[in-house]
Amino acid sequence: MALHICIAQLNFVVGDMPGNAQKIIDAARQAYEQGARLVLTPELSICGYAAEDLFLRPAFIAACDDAVKTVARELAGLKGLHVVVGHPVGGDVRSKSVQVQRRLNAASVLKEGRVLETYAKRELPNYQVFDERRYFTPGRGSCVFQVEGINVGLLICEDAWFDEPAMLAQESGAELLAVINASPFHVGKGGERVARMADRARAVNLPVVYAHLVGGQDEVVFDGASFAVGADGTLVGRAPAFQEDLFQVTADVAGDGLALTAPMAPVREPEADLWDALVLGVRDYIGKNGFPGVLLGLSGGIDSALVLAIAVDALGKDKVRAVMMPSPYTADISWIDARDMAARLGVRYDEISIVPQFEAFKAALADEFKGLPEDTAEENIQARIRGVLLMALSNKFGSIVLTTGNKSEMATGYCTLYGDMAGGFAVIKDVLKTAVFRLARWRNLNDPYGTGAAPIPERIITRPPSAELRADQVDQDSLPPYEVLDAILSRYMENDEGVEQVVAAGFERAVVERVARLVRINEYKRRQAPVGIRVTHRGFGKDWRYPITGKFRA
């Protein structure tokens, strides 16, 4: 007899326990009608992942408990249905100076109105963006339950990356491993997951069903793409990425084991994954926080062009507004290309000159600056005028400002506090400049959301990048060529290589030391930057925690 499994690959809202519970209930009912007798929801599906310090609030845990009971009660009439839900359990012992965890990252198996089993995650990640040991204590033992005569071993995310939890489940009689997950996206992570679960399947000679979360939560994005692998490690099915899905997997008895069958979503390009991650990150940040729309400064340069294209794909043209704010140093081609791109995408476009304000600031500071040449001070005044104008429009009309700085700029401090860094969400904060160019070219060749082909004028992609804050300025006046800079940043910042290692890889010492110094001295800027979407394995967010004040040199 076959077991029909539904992976409820859903997009939850952190802290919306009633809404999340209803989404699980609706999905379970639909899956049951389609023949499923086991429904797997993602890790911490009841409360959303990750709830951070909300886990420390007793009222939050109590609301999660109530939501689990609601799901069990509402699905009680569906005979034979087993639903796995993720939720926190328990509390802690606290004083003002000491905290002892008693809280668990758990999953419960619900059947016909009652909790059949509850399993607690054993392996708690505490690296990159993860802080689970701050909130949870490790579980013990294993959890194996029977559905339609098949013994299912339950694991939670990180458990499946280690040997012991799966081996314990196997020793307890499991014939199939069900792994519920909330694994943040970064480029290349999908392939790594499949490879590790294939290794786990082969190690215990059991098939694995991997149920994954989808959606954006502050700086992290979850990509879905749930999957199933056979006992021999062969990938047998994969759900679509970056969208909700009720993904059906069938387990049939075959000889001494089980054979899994499932639909197979096509293999995707890395640029498609990256684009969809940025789009989903914007859509969910704006939508889940209730902003009516977004606005951004459109300069005629490639960074703001890319952000505009992402925003329109995420939200639609009617929720996006672009503002061009020319200065005395803005080239004609910049406003020509900005107008062209806004017209191609159909967004509202306005031009507000900053020349009067810039002249007023210079006049006010004339006595202070007397006898001194124009330098970064005057450049930053222009950026800050633009920031003030965008924030004024945001305050007046409620739309959030999207900043347009990329990871290369964030790393080296090639950005202005309270200027181009002013805003509420940094869309390409974790995208290196070379990847910005690559994504722009990819988007001009693809129209994944039907918002318009080739939205970025070719000249924006091919002209030398410039902040246009002084005459004849180009980025390479202040930075190494981006191909060199980004290669160094990938080694030094993303992979923790020291200066000597980077130099040994063939880069000029003076350039490497300069880049390392820029990364080091601009930590104070990054601490004041808006939250942005993480798309690499090391971003300038939760997984970058360096002191502002310090003397160590790598």
JSON list of N, CA, C and O in Angstrom, two decimals, residues 7-10 193 210-215 222-228 237-249 262-268 272-273 276 280 449:
[
{"chain": "A", "resi": 7, "resn": "ILE", "atom": "N", "xyz": [4.16, 17.69, 1.11]},
{"chain": "A", "resi": 7, "resn": "ILE", "atom": "CA", "xyz": [5.01, 18.71, 1.71]},
{"chain": "A", "resi": 7, "resn": "ILE", "atom": "C", "xyz": [4.31, 20.05, 1.53]},
{"chain": "A", "resi": 7, "resn": "ILE", "atom": "O", "xyz": [4.14, 20.53, 0.41]},
{"chain": "A", "resi": 8, "resn": "ALA", "atom": "N", "xyz": [3.89, 20.64, 2.63]},
{"chain": "A", "resi": 8, "resn": "ALA", "atom": "CA", "xyz": [3.22, 21.94, 2.59]},
{"chain": "A", "resi": 8, "resn": "ALA", "atom": "C", "xyz": [4.28, 23.03, 2.61]},
{"chain": "A", "resi": 8, "resn": "ALA", "atom": "O", "xyz": [4.66, 23.55, 3.67]},
{"chain": "A", "resi": 9, "resn": "GLN", "atom": "N", "xyz": [4.80, 23.33, 1.43]},
{"chain": "A", "resi": 9, "resn": "GLN", "atom": "CA", "xyz": [5.85, 24.34, 1.26]},
{"chain": "A", "resi": 9, "resn": "GLN", "atom": "C", "xyz": [5.17, 25.71, 1.27]},
{"chain": "A", "resi": 9, "resn": "GLN", "atom": "O", "xyz": [4.71, 26.20, 0.25]},
{"chain": "A", "resi": 10, "resn": "LEU", "atom": "N", "xyz": [5.10, 26.32, 2.45]},
{"chain": "A", "resi": 10, "resn": "LEU", "atom": "CA", "xyz": [4.27, 27.51, 2.65]},
{"chain": "A", "resi": 10, "resn": "LEU", "atom": "C", "xyz": [5.09, 28.69, 3.14]},
{"chain": "A", "resi": 10, "resn": "LEU", "atom": "O", "xyz": [6.19, 28.53, 3.67]},
{"chain": "A", "resi": 193, "resn": "ARG", "atom": "N", "xyz": [22.29, 21.30, -0.20]},
{"chain": "A", "resi": 193, "resn": "ARG", "atom": "CA", "xyz": [21.29, 20.57, 0.58]},
{"chain": "A", "resi": 193, "resn": "ARG", "atom": "C", "xyz": [21.04, 19.18, 0.00]},
{"chain": "A", "resi": 193, "resn": "ARG", "atom": "O", "xyz": [21.00, 18.18, 0.71]},
{"chain": "A", "resi": 210, "resn": "TYR", "atom": "N", "xyz": [12.39, 15.93, 2.20]},
{"chain": "A", "resi": 210, "resn": "TYR", "atom": "CA", "xyz": [12.91, 17.19, 2.74]},
{"chain": "A", "resi": 210, "resn": "TYR", "atom": "C", "xyz": [11.87, 18.29, 2.53]},
{"chain": "A", "resi": 210, "resn": "TYR", "atom": "O", "xyz": [11.61, 18.72, 1.39]},
{"chain": "A", "resi": 211, "resn": "ALA", "atom": "N", "xyz": [11.23, 18.72, 3.61]},
{"chain": "A", "resi": 211, "resn": "ALA", "atom": "CA", "xyz": [10.18, 19.73, 3.56]},
{"chain": "A", "resi": 211, "resn": "ALA", "atom": "C", "xyz": [10.75, 21.09, 3.94]},
{"chain": "A", "resi": 211, "resn": "ALA", "atom": "O", "xyz": [11.28, 21.26, 5.04]},
{"chain": "A", "resi": 212, "resn": "HIS", "atom": "N", "xyz": [10.63, 22.06, 3.04]},
{"chain": "A", "resi": 212, "resn": "HIS", "atom": "CA", "xyz": [11.31, 23.32, 3.24]},
{"chain": "A", "resi": 212, "resn": "HIS", "atom": "C", "xyz": [10.34, 24.51, 3.24]},
{"chain": "A", "resi": 212, "resn": "HIS", "atom": "O", "xyz": [9.29, 24.48, 2.59]},
{"chain": "A", "resi": 213, "resn": "LEU", "atom": "N", "xyz": [10.77, 25.53, 3.94]},
{"chain": "A", "resi": 213, "resn": "LEU", "atom": "CA", "xyz": [10.05, 26.80, 4.04]},
{"chain": "A", "resi": 213, "resn": "LEU", "atom": "C", "xyz": [10.28, 27.65, 2.79]},
{"chain": "A", "resi": 213, "resn": "LEU", "atom": "O", "xyz": [11.32, 27.54, 2.13]},
{"chain": "A", "resi": 214, "resn": "VAL", "atom": "N", "xyz": [9.33, 28.53, 2.49]},
{"chain": "A", "resi": 214, "resn": "VAL", "atom": "CA", "xyz": [9.52, 29.51, 1.44]},
{"chain": "A", "resi": 214, "resn": "VAL", "atom": "C", "xyz": [9.08, 30.87, 1.97]},
{"chain": "A", "resi": 214, "resn": "VAL", "atom": "O", "xyz": [8.16, 30.96, 2.78]},
{"chain": "A", "resi": 215, "resn": "GLY", "atom": "N", "xyz": [9.78, 31.94, 1.53]},
{"chain": "A", "resi": 215, "resn": "GLY", "atom": "CA", "xyz": [9.37, 33.29, 1.93]},
{"chain": "A", "resi": 215, "resn": "GLY", "atom": "C", "xyz": [10.53, 34.14, 2.41]},
{"chain": "A", "resi": 215, "resn": "GLY", "atom": "O", "xyz": [11.63, 33.64, 2.64]},
{"chain": "A", "resi": 222, "resn": "PHE", "atom": "N", "xyz": [13.93, 32.24, 2.25]},
{"chain": "A", "resi": 222, "resn": "PHE", "atom": "CA", "xyz": [13.84, 30.79, 2.19]},
{"chain": "A", "resi": 222, "resn": "PHE", "atom": "C", "xyz": [13.30, 30.42, 0.81]},
{"chain": "A", "resi": 222, "resn": "PHE", "atom": "O", "xyz": [12.27, 30.97, 0.38]},
{"chain": "A", "resi": 223, "resn": "ASP", "atom": "N", "xyz": [13.97, 29.51, 0.15]},
{"chain": "A", "resi": 223, "resn": "ASP", "atom": "CA", "xyz": [13.73, 29.30, -1.27]},
{"chain": "A", "resi": 223, "resn": "ASP", "atom": "C", "xyz": [12.81, 28.15, -1.61]},
{"chain": "A", "resi": 223, "resn": "ASP", "atom": "O", "xyz": [12.58, 27.87, -2.80]},
{"chain": "A", "resi": 224, "resn": "GLY", "atom": "N", "xyz": [12.27, 27.44, -0.62]},
{"chain": "A", "resi": 224, "resn": "GLY", "atom": "CA", "xyz": [11.42, 26.31, -0.97]},
{"chain": "A", "resi": 224, "resn": "GLY", "atom": "C", "xyz": [12.24, 25.22, -1.62]},
{"chain": "A", "resi": 224, "resn": "GLY", "atom": "O", "xyz": [13.23, 24.76, -1.07]},
{"chain": "A", "resi": 225, "resn": "ALA", "atom": "N", "xyz": [11.82, 24.79, -2.83]},
{"chain": "A", "resi": 225, "resn": "ALA", "atom": "CA", "xyz": [12.53, 23.73, -3.56]},
{"chain": "A", "resi": 225, "resn": "ALA", "atom": "C", "xyz": [12.68, 22.47, -2.70]},
{"chain": "A", "resi": 225, "resn": "ALA", "atom": "O", "xyz": [13.73, 21.83, -2.67]},
{"chain": "A", "resi": 226, "resn": "SER", "atom": "N", "xyz": [11.60, 22.13, -1.97]},
{"chain": "A", "resi": 226, "resn": "SER", "atom": "CA", "xyz": [11.57, 20.88, -1.22]},
{"chain": "A", "resi": 226, "resn": "SER", "atom": "C", "xyz": [11.85, 19.71, -2.17]},
{"chain": "A", "resi": 226, "resn": "SER", "atom": "O", "xyz": [11.66, 19.82, -3.38]},
{"chain": "A", "resi": 227, "resn": "PHE", "atom": "N", "xyz": [12.30, 18.58, -1.62]},
{"chain": "A", "resi": 227, "resn": "PHE", "atom": "CA", "xyz": [12.69, 17.49, -2.51]},
{"chain": "A", "resi": 227, "resn": "PHE", "atom": "C", "xyz": [12.62, 16.14, -1.81]},
{"chain": "A", "resi": 227, "resn": "PHE", "atom": "O", "xyz": [12.39, 16.06, -0.59]},
{"chain": "A", "resi": 228, "resn": "ALA", "atom": "N", "xyz": [12.84, 15.11, -2.59]},
{"chain": "A", "resi": 228, "resn": "ALA", "atom": "CA", "xyz": [12.88, 13.75, -2.07]},
{"chain": "A", "resi": 228, "resn": "ALA", "atom": "C", "xyz": [14.05, 13.01, -2.72]},
{"chain": "A", "resi": 228, "resn": "ALA", "atom": "O", "xyz": [14.32, 13.19, -3.91]},
{"chain": "A", "resi": 237, "resn": "GLY", "atom": "N", "xyz": [12.64, 13.77, -6.88]},
{"chain": "A", "resi": 237, "resn": "GLY", "atom": "CA", "xyz": [11.63, 14.80, -7.08]},
{"chain": "A", "resi": 237, "resn": "GLY", "atom": "C", "xyz": [12.03, 16.10, -6.42]},
{"chain": "A", "resi": 237, "resn": "GLY", "atom": "O", "xyz": [12.75, 16.10, -5.42]},
{"chain": "A", "resi": 238, "resn": "ARG", "atom": "N", "xyz": [11.55, 17.22, -7.00]},
{"chain": "A", "resi": 238, "resn": "ARG", "atom": "CA", "xyz": [11.89, 18.53, -6.45]},
{"chain": "A", "resi": 238, "resn": "ARG", "atom": "C", "xyz": [10.73, 19.48, -6.71]},
{"chain": "A", "resi": 238, "resn": "ARG", "atom": "O", "xyz": [10.17, 19.54, -7.81]},
{"chain": "A", "resi": 239, "resn": "ALA", "atom": "N", "xyz": [10.37, 20.24, -5.67]},
{"chain": "A", "resi": 239, "resn": "ALA", "atom": "CA", "xyz": [9.29, 21.22, -5.78]},
{"chain": "A", "resi": 239, "resn": "ALA", "atom": "C", "xyz": [9.80, 22.50, -6.43]},
{"chain": "A", "resi": 239, "resn": "ALA", "atom": "O", "xyz": [11.01, 22.75, -6.47]},
{"chain": "A", "resi": 240, "resn": "PRO", "atom": "N", "xyz": [8.90, 23.34, -6.93]},
{"chain": "A", "resi": 240, "resn": "PRO", "atom": "CA", "xyz": [9.33, 24.64, -7.47]},
{"chain": "A", "resi": 240, "resn": "PRO", "atom": "C", "xyz": [10.00, 25.48, -6.39]},
{"chain": "A", "resi": 240, "resn": "PRO", "atom": "O", "xyz": [9.71, 25.35, -5.20]},
{"chain": "A", "resi": 241, "resn": "ALA", "atom": "N", "xyz": [10.90, 26.35, -6.83]},
{"chain": "A", "resi": 241, "resn": "ALA", "atom": "CA", "xyz": [11.60, 27.24, -5.90]},
{"chain": "A", "resi": 241, "resn": "ALA", "atom": "C", "xyz": [10.89, 28.59, -5.82]},
{"chain": "A", "resi": 241, "resn": "ALA", "atom": "O", "xyz": [10.26, 29.03, -6.77]},
{"chain": "A", "resi": 242, "resn": "PHE", "atom": "N", "xyz": [10.99, 29.22, -4.65]},
{"chain": "A", "resi": 242, "resn": "PHE", "atom": "CA", "xyz": [10.53, 30.59, -4.41]},
{"chain": "A", "resi": 242, "resn": "PHE", "atom": "C", "xyz": [9.03, 30.77, -4.61]},
{"chain": "A", "resi": 242, "resn": "PHE", "atom": "O", "xyz": [8.57, 31.87, -4.92]},
{"chain": "A", "resi": 243, "resn": "GLN", "atom": "N", "xyz": [8.26, 29.72, -4.39]},
{"chain": "A", "resi": 243, "resn": "GLN", "atom": "CA", "xyz": [6.81, 29.84, -4.44]},
{"chain": "A", "resi": 243, "resn": "GLN", "atom": "C", "xyz": [6.19, 28.77, -3.55]},
{"chain": "A", "resi": 243, "resn": "GLN", "atom": "O", "xyz": [6.79, 27.72, -3.30]},
{"chain": "A", "resi": 244, "resn": "GLU", "atom": "N", "xyz": [4.99, 29.05, -3.08]},
{"chain": "A", "resi": 244, "resn": "GLU", "atom": "CA", "xyz": [4.28, 28.07, -2.28]},
{"chain": "A", "resi": 244, "resn": "GLU", "atom": "C", "xyz": [3.88, 26.88, -3.16]},
{"chain": "A", "resi": 244, "resn": "GLU", "atom": "O", "xyz": [3.63, 27.03, -4.36]},
{"chain": "A", "resi": 245, "resn": "ASP", "atom": "N", "xyz": [3.80, 25.72, -2.52]},
{"chain": "A", "resi": 245, "resn": "ASP", "atom": "CA", "xyz": [3.42, 24.53, -3.27]},
{"chain": "A", "resi": 245, "resn": "ASP", "atom": "C", "xyz": [2.99, 23.45, -2.30]},
{"chain": "A", "resi": 245, "resn": "ASP", "atom": "O", "xyz": [3.56, 23.32, -1.21]},
{"chain": "A", "resi": 246, "resn": "LEU", "atom": "N", "xyz": [1.98, 22.68, -2.69]},
{"chain": "A", "resi": 246, "resn": "LEU", "atom": "CA", "xyz": [1.63, 21.45, -1.97]},
{"chain": "A", "resi": 246, "resn": "LEU", "atom": "C", "xyz": [2.24, 20.32, -2.79]},
{"chain": "A", "resi": 246, "resn": "LEU", "atom": "O", "xyz": [1.66, 19.84, -3.76]},
{"chain": "A", "resi": 247, "resn": "PHE", "atom": "N", "xyz": [3.43, 19.93, -2.39]},
{"chain": "A", "resi": 247, "resn": "PHE", "atom": "CA", "xyz": [4.26, 19.03, -3.18]},
{"chain": "A", "resi": 247, "resn": "PHE", "atom": "C", "xyz": [3.98, 17.58, -2.78]},
{"chain": "A", "resi": 247, "resn": "PHE", "atom": "O", "xyz": [4.13, 17.21, -1.61]},
{"chain": "A", "resi": 248, "resn": "GLN", "atom": "N", "xyz": [3.58, 16.79, -3.74]},
{"chain": "A", "resi": 248, "resn": "GLN", "atom": "CA", "xyz": [3.14, 15.44, -3.47]},
{"chain": "A", "resi": 248, "resn": "GLN", "atom": "C", "xyz": [4.27, 14.43, -3.70]},
{"chain": "A", "resi": 248, "resn": "GLN", "atom": "O", "xyz": [4.90, 14.43, -4.76]},
{"chain": "A", "resi": 249, "resn": "VAL", "atom": "N", "xyz": [4.51, 13.60, -2.71]},
{"chain": "A", "resi": 249, "resn": "VAL", "atom": "CA", "xyz": [5.49, 12.52, -2.79]},
{"chain": "A", "resi": 249, "resn": "VAL", "atom": "C", "xyz": [4.77, 11.21, -2.46]},
{"chain": "A", "resi": 249, "resn": "VAL", "atom": "O", "xyz": [4.00, 11.15, -1.50]},
{"chain": "A", "resi": 262, "resn": "ALA", "atom": "N", "xyz": [7.92, 11.49, -7.27]},
{"chain": "A", "resi": 262, "resn": "ALA", "atom": "CA", "xyz": [7.45, 12.87, -7.09]},
{"chain": "A", "resi": 262, "resn": "ALA", "atom": "C", "xyz": [7.72, 13.66, -8.36]},
{"chain": "A", "resi": 262, "resn": "ALA", "atom": "O", "xyz": [8.59, 13.28, -9.16]},
{"chain": "A", "resi": 263, "resn": "PRO", "atom": "N", "xyz": [7.02, 14.76, -8.57]},
{"chain": "A", "resi": 263, "resn": "PRO", "atom": "CA", "xyz": [7.32, 15.62, -9.73]},
{"chain": "A", "resi": 263, "resn": "PRO", "atom": "C", "xyz": [8.73, 16.21, -9.61]},
{"chain": "A", "resi": 263, "resn": "PRO", "atom": "O", "xyz": [9.27, 16.35, -8.51]},
{"chain": "A", "resi": 264, "resn": "MET", "atom": "N", "xyz": [9.30, 16.59, -10.75]},
{"chain": "A", "resi": 264, "resn": "MET", "atom": "CA", "xyz": [10.65, 17.14, -10.77]},
{"chain": "A", "resi": 264, "resn": "MET", "atom": "C", "xyz": [10.64, 18.52, -11.42]},
{"chain": "A", "resi": 264, "resn": "MET", "atom": "O", "xyz": [10.45, 18.64, -12.64]},
{"chain": "A", "resi": 265, "resn": "ALA", "atom": "N", "xyz": [10.81, 19.55, -10.60]},
{"chain": "A", "resi": 265, "resn": "ALA", "atom": "CA", "xyz": [10.94, 20.91, -11.15]},
{"chain": "A", "resi": 265, "resn": "ALA", "atom": "C", "xyz": [12.26, 21.01, -11.91]},
{"chain": "A", "resi": 265, "resn": "ALA", "atom": "O", "xyz": [13.25, 20.36, -11.55]},
{"chain": "A", "resi": 266, "resn": "PRO", "atom": "N", "xyz": [12.31, 21.82, -12.97]},
{"chain": "A", "resi": 266, "resn": "PRO", "atom": "CA", "xyz": [13.53, 21.90, -13.77]},
{"chain": "A", "resi": 266, "resn": "PRO", "atom": "C", "xyz": [14.69, 22.53, -13.02]},
{"chain": "A", "resi": 266, "resn": "PRO", "atom": "O", "xyz": [14.50, 23.29, -12.07]},
{"chain": "A", "resi": 267, "resn": "VAL", "atom": "N", "xyz": [15.90, 22.19, -13.46]},
{"chain": "A", "resi": 267, "resn": "VAL", "atom": "CA", "xyz": [17.11, 22.81, -12.93]},
{"chain": "A", "resi": 267, "resn": "VAL", "atom": "C", "xyz": [17.11, 24.29, -13.31]},
{"chain": "A", "resi": 267, "resn": "VAL", "atom": "O", "xyz": [16.71, 24.67, -14.42]},
{"chain": "A", "resi": 268, "resn": "ARG", "atom": "N", "xyz": [17.58, 25.14, -12.40]},
{"chain": "A", "resi": 268, "resn": "ARG", "atom": "CA", "xyz": [17.53, 26.58, -12.60]},
{"chain": "A", "resi": 268, "resn": "ARG", "atom": "C", "xyz": [18.94, 27.16, -12.71]},
{"chain": "A", "resi": 268, "resn": "ARG", "atom": "O", "xyz": [19.89, 26.65, -12.13]},
{"chain": "A", "resi": 272, "resn": "ALA", "atom": "N", "xyz": [18.82, 33.04, -12.04]},
{"chain": "A", "resi": 272, "resn": "ALA", "atom": "CA", "xyz": [17.38, 32.96, -11.81]},
{"chain": "A", "resi": 272, "resn": "ALA", "atom": "C", "xyz": [17.09, 32.83, -10.32]},
{"chain": "A", "resi": 272, "resn": "ALA", "atom": "O", "xyz": [16.17, 33.47, -9.78]},
{"chain": "A", "resi": 273, "resn": "ASP", "atom": "N", "xyz": [17.87, 31.98, -9.64]},
{"chain": "A", "resi": 273, "resn": "ASP", "atom": "CA", "xyz": [17.71, 31.86, -8.18]},
{"chain": "A", "resi": 273, "resn": "ASP", "atom": "C", "xyz": [17.98, 33.18, -7.48]},
{"chain": "A", "resi": 273, "resn": "ASP", "atom": "O", "xyz": [17.23, 33.60, -6.59]},
{"chain": "A", "resi": 276, "resn": "ASP", "atom": "N", "xyz": [15.13, 35.69, -8.17]},
{"chain": "A", "resi": 276, "resn": "ASP", "atom": "CA", "xyz": [13.90, 35.37, -7.44]},
{"chain": "A", "resi": 276, "resn": "ASP", "atom": "C", "xyz": [14.06, 35.59, -5.94]},
{"chain": "A", "resi": 276, "resn": "ASP", "atom": "O", "xyz": [13.10, 35.97, -5.26]},
{"chain": "A", "resi": 280, "resn": "LEU", "atom": "N", "xyz": [11.56, 38.04, -4.03]},
{"chain": "A", "resi": 280, "resn": "LEU", "atom": "CA", "xyz": [10.77, 37.55, -2.90]},
{"chain": "A", "resi": 280, "resn": "LEU", "atom": "C", "xyz": [11.12, 38.30, -1.62]},
{"chain": "A", "resi": 280, "resn": "LEU", "atom": "O", "xyz": [10.23, 38.61, -0.81]},
{"chain": "A", "resi": 449, "resn": "TYR", "atom": "N", "xyz": [8.65, 37.76, -14.61]},
{"chain": "A", "resi": 449, "resn": "TYR", "atom": "CA", "xyz": [7.39, 38.15, -14.00]},
{"chain": "A", "resi": 449, "resn": "TYR", "atom": "C", "xyz": [6.47, 38.91, -14.95]},
{"chain": "A", "resi": 449, "resn": "TYR", "atom": "O", "xyz": [5.44, 39.45, -14.53]}
]
